[in-house]
mmCIF file of C-alpha atoms in Angstrom:
data_model
loop_
_atom_site.group_PDB
_atom_site.id
_atom_site.type_symbol
_atom_site.label_atom_id
_atom_site.label_comp_id
_atom_site.label_asym_id
_atom_site.label_seq_id
_atom_site.Cartn_x
_atom_site.Cartn_y
_atom_site.Cartn_z
ATOM 1 C CA GLN A 247 -37.103 -18.871 -35.116
ATOM 2 C CA GLN A 248 -40.738 -18.644 -34.149
ATOM 3 C CA GLN A 249 -40.776 -14.862 -34.034
ATOM 4 C CA VAL A 250 -42.390 -12.488 -36.457
ATOM 5 C CA LYS A 251 -40.758 -9.068 -36.292
ATOM 6 C CA GLN A 252 -42.987 -6.118 -37.084
ATOM 7 C CA SER A 253 -42.168 -2.471 -37.735
ATOM 8 C CA PRO A 254 -42.768 0.341 -37.146
ATOM 9 C CA GLN A 255 -44.271 0.314 -33.673
ATOM 10 C CA SER A 256 -46.380 3.342 -34.513
ATOM 11 C CA LEU A 257 -47.178 5.271 -37.644
ATOM 12 C CA ILE A 258 -48.838 8.586 -38.412
ATOM 13 C CA VAL A 259 -50.099 9.132 -41.947
ATOM 14 C CA GLN A 260 -52.064 11.960 -43.436
ATOM 15 C CA LYS A 261 -55.465 11.255 -44.916
ATOM 16 C CA GLY A 262 -55.058 10.074 -48.481
ATOM 17 C CA GLY A 263 -51.509 8.869 -47.930
ATOM 18 C CA ILE A 264 -50.077 5.363 -48.091
ATOM 19 C CA SER A 265 -49.518 3.434 -44.860
ATOM 20 C CA ILE A 266 -46.842 0.747 -44.981
ATOM 21 C CA ILE A 267 -46.216 -1.813 -42.257
ATOM 22 C CA ASN A 268 -43.444 -4.373 -42.541
ATOM 23 C CA CYS A 269 -42.932 -7.844 -41.114
ATOM 24 C CA ALA A 270 -40.106 -10.357 -41.285
ATOM 25 C CA TYR A 271 -39.886 -13.997 -40.270
ATOM 26 C CA GLU A 272 -37.262 -16.710 -39.977
ATOM 27 C CA ASN A 273 -39.190 -19.963 -39.961
ATOM 28 C CA THR A 274 -39.267 -21.291 -43.516
ATOM 29 C CA ALA A 275 -42.130 -23.601 -42.551
ATOM 30 C CA PHE A 276 -44.463 -20.597 -42.358
ATOM 31 C CA ASP A 277 -46.783 -20.616 -45.358
ATOM 32 C CA TYR A 278 -49.759 -18.535 -44.336
ATOM 33 C CA PHE A 279 -49.483 -14.856 -43.539
ATOM 34 C CA PRO A 280 -52.570 -13.016 -42.287
ATOM 35 C CA TRP A 281 -52.964 -9.453 -41.137
ATOM 36 C CA TYR A 282 -55.293 -8.533 -38.301
ATOM 37 C CA GLN A 283 -56.886 -5.177 -37.558
ATOM 38 C CA GLN A 284 -57.788 -4.187 -34.014
ATOM 39 C CA PHE A 285 -59.819 -1.139 -33.056
ATOM 40 C CA PRO A 286 -59.680 0.204 -29.492
ATOM 41 C CA GLY A 287 -61.809 -1.865 -27.158
ATOM 42 C CA LYS A 288 -62.274 -4.618 -29.722
ATOM 43 C CA GLY A 289 -60.671 -7.928 -30.459
ATOM 44 C CA PRO A 290 -58.425 -8.450 -33.493
ATOM 45 C CA ALA A 291 -60.221 -9.262 -36.730
ATOM 46 C CA LEU A 292 -58.813 -10.868 -39.859
ATOM 47 C CA LEU A 293 -58.206 -8.209 -42.520
ATOM 48 C CA ILE A 294 -56.394 -9.947 -45.379
ATOM 49 C CA ALA A 295 -54.104 -12.946 -45.793
ATOM 50 C CA ILE A 296 -51.626 -14.310 -48.316
ATOM 51 C CA ARG A 297 -49.950 -17.582 -49.125
ATOM 52 C CA PRO A 298 -46.373 -17.626 -50.495
ATOM 53 C CA ASP A 299 -47.350 -18.892 -53.954
ATOM 54 C CA VAL A 300 -48.231 -15.307 -54.893
ATOM 55 C CA SER A 301 -46.214 -12.129 -54.446
ATOM 56 C CA GLU A 302 -49.142 -9.784 -53.960
ATOM 57 C CA LYS A 303 -52.754 -9.844 -52.862
ATOM 58 C CA LYS A 304 -55.080 -6.888 -53.059
ATOM 59 C CA GLU A 305 -58.462 -6.361 -51.438
ATOM 60 C CA GLY A 306 -59.822 -2.899 -51.939
ATOM 61 C CA ARG A 307 -57.371 -0.383 -50.503
ATOM 62 C CA PHE A 308 -55.409 -3.090 -48.673
ATOM 63 C CA THR A 309 -52.511 -4.917 -50.348
ATOM 64 C CA ILE A 310 -50.115 -7.519 -49.005
ATOM 65 C CA SER A 311 -46.737 -7.705 -50.711
ATOM 66 C CA PHE A 312 -44.736 -10.872 -50.130
ATOM 67 C CA ASN A 313 -41.021 -11.487 -50.726
ATOM 68 C CA LYS A 314 -40.334 -15.157 -50.143
ATOM 69 C CA SER A 315 -36.569 -14.998 -50.688
ATOM 70 C CA ALA A 316 -36.199 -12.169 -48.181
ATOM 71 C CA LYS A 317 -38.736 -13.732 -45.811
ATOM 72 C CA GLN A 318 -40.567 -10.433 -45.589
ATOM 73 C CA PHE A 319 -44.120 -9.299 -46.131
ATOM 74 C CA SER A 320 -45.818 -5.959 -45.836
ATOM 75 C CA LEU A 321 -49.231 -4.358 -45.650
ATOM 76 C CA HIS A 322 -49.964 -1.312 -47.766
ATOM 77 C CA ILE A 323 -53.029 0.795 -47.122
ATOM 78 C CA MET A 324 -53.720 3.059 -50.066
ATOM 79 C CA ASP A 325 -55.660 6.309 -49.708
ATOM 80 C CA SER A 326 -55.519 5.938 -45.911
ATOM 81 C CA GLN A 327 -58.609 7.191 -44.074
ATOM 82 C CA PRO A 328 -59.156 8.260 -40.453
ATOM 83 C CA GLY A 329 -61.351 5.172 -40.089
ATOM 84 C CA ASP A 330 -58.267 3.037 -40.736
ATOM 85 C CA SER A 331 -56.764 4.250 -37.444
ATOM 86 C CA ALA A 332 -56.223 1.022 -35.525
ATOM 87 C CA THR A 333 -53.546 -1.407 -34.449
ATOM 88 C CA TYR A 334 -52.402 -3.824 -37.129
ATOM 89 C CA PHE A 335 -50.819 -7.195 -36.423
ATOM 90 C CA CYS A 336 -49.053 -9.404 -38.899
ATOM 91 C CA ALA A 337 -48.958 -13.117 -38.199
ATOM 92 C CA ALA A 338 -47.602 -16.333 -39.649
ATOM 93 C CA THR A 339 -48.087 -20.046 -39.333
ATOM 94 C CA PRO A 340 -47.504 -23.303 -41.103
ATOM 95 C CA ARG A 341 -50.983 -23.570 -42.585
ATOM 96 C CA HIS A 342 -51.330 -27.278 -41.932
ATOM 97 C CA THR A 343 -51.058 -26.672 -38.194
ATOM 98 C CA GLY A 344 -54.091 -24.408 -38.030
ATOM 99 C CA PHE A 345 -54.923 -21.238 -36.132
ATOM 100 C CA GLN A 346 -53.502 -22.493 -32.866
ATOM 101 C CA LYS A 347 -49.949 -22.125 -34.141
ATOM 102 C CA LEU A 348 -50.370 -18.571 -35.392
ATOM 103 C CA VAL A 349 -47.429 -16.392 -34.338
ATOM 104 C CA PHE A 350 -48.296 -12.705 -34.050
ATOM 105 C CA GLY A 351 -46.093 -9.673 -34.559
ATOM 106 C CA THR A 352 -46.004 -7.054 -31.830
ATOM 107 C CA GLY A 353 -48.395 -4.692 -33.606
ATOM 108 C CA THR A 354 -48.301 -1.287 -35.291
ATOM 109 C CA ARG A 355 -50.492 1.523 -34.036
ATOM 110 C CA LEU A 356 -51.648 3.503 -37.074
ATOM 111 C CA LEU A 357 -53.076 6.989 -36.793
ATOM 112 C CA VAL A 358 -54.472 8.605 -39.911
ATOM 113 C CA SER A 359 -54.783 12.329 -39.414
ATOM 114 C CA PRO A 360 -57.703 14.151 -41.080
ATOM 115 C CA ASP B 310 -74.857 -14.608 -34.415
ATOM 116 C CA ALA B 311 -73.669 -12.326 -31.620
ATOM 117 C CA GLY B 312 -70.078 -13.405 -31.995
ATOM 118 C CA VAL B 313 -67.787 -14.439 -29.178
ATOM 119 C CA ILE B 314 -69.058 -13.016 -25.916
ATOM 120 C CA GLN B 315 -66.749 -12.307 -23.020
ATOM 121 C CA SER B 316 -67.550 -11.126 -19.520
ATOM 122 C CA PRO B 317 -66.844 -9.028 -17.701
ATOM 123 C CA ARG B 318 -65.517 -6.329 -20.038
ATOM 124 C CA HIS B 319 -63.519 -4.769 -17.239
ATOM 125 C CA GLU B 320 -62.329 -6.218 -13.955
ATOM 126 C CA VAL B 321 -60.432 -4.460 -11.203
ATOM 127 C CA THR B 322 -59.318 -6.612 -8.313
ATOM 128 C CA GLU B 323 -56.902 -6.555 -5.450
ATOM 129 C CA MET B 324 -53.745 -8.601 -5.439
ATOM 130 C CA GLY B 325 -54.349 -12.040 -3.993
ATOM 131 C CA GLN B 326 -57.976 -12.244 -5.043
ATOM 132 C CA GLU B 327 -59.389 -14.868 -7.371
ATOM 133 C CA VAL B 328 -60.445 -13.691 -10.808
ATOM 134 C CA THR B 329 -62.682 -15.586 -13.228
ATOM 135 C CA LEU B 330 -63.054 -14.574 -16.847
ATOM 136 C CA ARG B 331 -65.839 -16.017 -18.938
ATOM 137 C CA CYS B 332 -66.318 -16.768 -22.602
ATOM 138 C CA LYS B 333 -69.183 -17.941 -24.779
ATOM 139 C CA PRO B 334 -67.911 -19.057 -28.195
ATOM 140 C CA ILE B 335 -69.794 -18.764 -31.450
ATOM 141 C CA SER B 336 -72.442 -21.457 -31.697
ATOM 142 C CA GLY B 337 -71.193 -24.411 -33.716
ATOM 143 C CA HIS B 338 -67.532 -23.620 -33.225
ATOM 144 C CA ASN B 339 -65.576 -26.401 -31.585
ATOM 145 C CA SER B 340 -62.188 -24.778 -30.965
ATOM 146 C CA LEU B 341 -61.656 -22.154 -28.325
ATOM 147 C CA PHE B 342 -58.563 -20.085 -27.578
ATOM 148 C CA TRP B 343 -57.554 -17.864 -24.669
ATOM 149 C CA TYR B 344 -55.063 -15.070 -25.388
ATOM 150 C CA ARG B 345 -53.404 -12.439 -23.240
ATOM 151 C CA GLN B 346 -52.440 -9.058 -24.709
ATOM 152 C CA THR B 347 -49.925 -6.705 -23.148
ATOM 153 C CA MET B 348 -47.873 -3.843 -24.521
ATOM 154 C CA MET B 349 -44.646 -5.654 -23.712
ATOM 155 C CA ARG B 350 -45.431 -9.104 -25.072
ATOM 156 C CA GLY B 351 -48.215 -8.496 -27.569
ATOM 157 C CA LEU B 352 -50.703 -11.321 -28.150
ATOM 158 C CA GLU B 353 -49.842 -14.575 -26.407
ATOM 159 C CA LEU B 354 -51.778 -17.823 -26.736
ATOM 160 C CA LEU B 355 -52.420 -19.200 -23.253
ATOM 161 C CA ILE B 356 -54.419 -22.336 -23.987
ATOM 162 C CA TYR B 357 -56.688 -23.821 -26.587
ATOM 163 C CA PHE B 358 -59.449 -26.385 -26.495
ATOM 164 C CA ASN B 359 -60.796 -28.665 -29.178
ATOM 165 C CA ASN B 360 -64.199 -30.247 -28.571
ATOM 166 C CA ASN B 361 -64.038 -29.042 -24.957
ATOM 167 C CA VAL B 362 -60.728 -30.821 -24.338
ATOM 168 C CA PRO B 363 -57.576 -28.803 -23.533
ATOM 169 C CA ILE B 364 -55.094 -29.569 -26.283
ATOM 170 C CA ASP B 365 -52.185 -27.271 -25.517
ATOM 171 C CA ASP B 366 -51.750 -25.295 -22.306
ATOM 172 C CA SER B 367 -48.057 -24.621 -22.733
ATOM 173 C CA GLY B 368 -48.736 -20.890 -22.862
ATOM 174 C CA MET B 369 -50.284 -20.769 -19.403
ATOM 175 C CA PRO B 370 -47.749 -18.740 -17.451
ATOM 176 C CA GLU B 371 -48.045 -20.352 -14.014
ATOM 177 C CA ASP B 372 -50.049 -22.741 -11.921
ATOM 178 C CA ARG B 373 -52.031 -19.738 -10.744
ATOM 179 C CA PHE B 374 -53.764 -19.843 -14.131
ATOM 180 C CA SER B 375 -56.345 -22.489 -14.974
ATOM 181 C CA ALA B 376 -58.931 -22.850 -17.713
ATOM 182 C CA LYS B 377 -61.959 -25.042 -18.128
ATOM 183 C CA MET B 378 -64.492 -25.746 -20.808
ATOM 184 C CA PRO B 379 -67.334 -27.726 -19.237
ATOM 185 C CA ASN B 380 -69.422 -27.653 -22.419
ATOM 186 C CA ALA B 381 -69.334 -26.411 -25.994
ATOM 187 C CA SER B 382 -70.850 -23.057 -25.141
ATOM 188 C CA PHE B 383 -68.849 -21.915 -22.121
ATOM 189 C CA SER B 384 -65.272 -21.543 -20.951
ATOM 190 C CA THR B 385 -63.573 -19.905 -17.991
ATOM 191 C CA LEU B 386 -60.084 -18.657 -17.306
ATOM 192 C CA LYS B 387 -59.271 -18.388 -13.617
ATOM 193 C CA ILE B 388 -56.365 -16.692 -11.914
ATOM 194 C CA GLN B 389 -55.820 -17.534 -8.271
ATOM 195 C CA PRO B 390 -54.238 -15.689 -6.586
ATOM 196 C CA SER B 391 -54.008 -12.708 -8.884
ATOM 197 C CA GLU B 392 -50.911 -10.502 -9.054
ATOM 198 C CA PRO B 393 -50.351 -7.008 -10.498
ATOM 199 C CA ARG B 394 -48.301 -8.483 -13.355
ATOM 200 C CA ASP B 395 -51.412 -10.315 -14.514
ATOM 201 C CA SER B 396 -52.898 -6.988 -15.560
ATOM 202 C CA ALA B 397 -53.638 -7.286 -19.281
ATOM 203 C CA VAL B 398 -56.448 -7.669 -21.784
ATOM 204 C CA TYR B 399 -57.582 -11.260 -22.044
ATOM 205 C CA PHE B 400 -59.208 -12.388 -25.288
ATOM 206 C CA CYS B 401 -61.206 -15.463 -26.084
ATOM 207 C CA ALA B 402 -61.478 -16.628 -29.683
ATOM 208 C CA SER B 403 -63.342 -19.480 -31.315
ATOM 209 C CA SER B 404 -63.199 -21.298 -34.619
ATOM 210 C CA LEU B 405 -64.543 -24.250 -36.511
ATOM 211 C CA ALA B 406 -61.813 -26.826 -36.083
ATOM 212 C CA GLY B 407 -59.835 -28.556 -38.707
ATOM 213 C CA THR B 408 -56.078 -28.394 -38.833
ATOM 214 C CA MET B 409 -56.294 -26.408 -42.049
ATOM 215 C CA ASN B 410 -58.471 -23.813 -40.460
ATOM 216 C CA THR B 411 -56.494 -20.659 -39.952
ATOM 217 C CA GLU B 412 -59.142 -18.208 -38.865
ATOM 218 C CA ALA B 413 -60.732 -17.630 -35.520
ATOM 219 C CA PHE B 414 -63.055 -14.923 -34.275
ATOM 220 C CA PHE B 415 -62.110 -12.884 -31.241
ATOM 221 C CA GLY B 416 -64.334 -11.536 -28.501
ATOM 222 C CA GLN B 417 -64.049 -7.962 -27.292
ATOM 223 C CA GLY B 418 -61.777 -8.904 -24.439
ATOM 224 C CA THR B 419 -61.684 -8.469 -20.684
ATOM 225 C CA ARG B 420 -59.423 -5.735 -19.368
ATOM 226 C CA LEU B 421 -58.040 -6.975 -16.061
ATOM 227 C CA THR B 422 -56.375 -4.639 -13.610
ATOM 228 C CA VAL B 423 -54.841 -6.099 -10.469
ATOM 229 C CA VAL B 424 -53.934 -3.471 -7.872
#
């Protein structure tokens, strides 16, 4: 019940295309859903996050879509650029428990071809 | 601020040797987290400290692993004796505590290879 399932494992998108990464969870206590971006040789960094009181959050080219009834959320990267090539992790937690209870997905390696 | 600083960046050691990984959190942060990242298991929380006190070490895989935080600006993760299956990237992260705080900042990691 603590797992967050992430797909696909890897993704290749052409420059200018849309990258879509999906995550699903079981624990209904989860109420905070961040996405992390990790470049090679670097630590993960918070990219964008959403709470379940909204169905969508957009920051620049990055959008999180959230489906509470299906217990699914996804990251969309519009107009994907080679600089977006990185590993993306979804995560979830009951917000009141803080960062220490964050459960991470297994990651998606995105490659944006020029 | 320089961010979370980890050392060394890379460590290659022989099986059976002691390995010590080091972390300097962001100044003013009072929570510190040690993670292990592998292809098979992804990111796993090993232990976290609040105000230098270990709060939850349930993620520490075995007694061979130990972590300390002698002061607010330094923490170590020690593996003794090391084994090839310990090979992974180890990350330290820090945050400003509060149970509602859901963001921490990661260091660049230490890539450990045990041969």
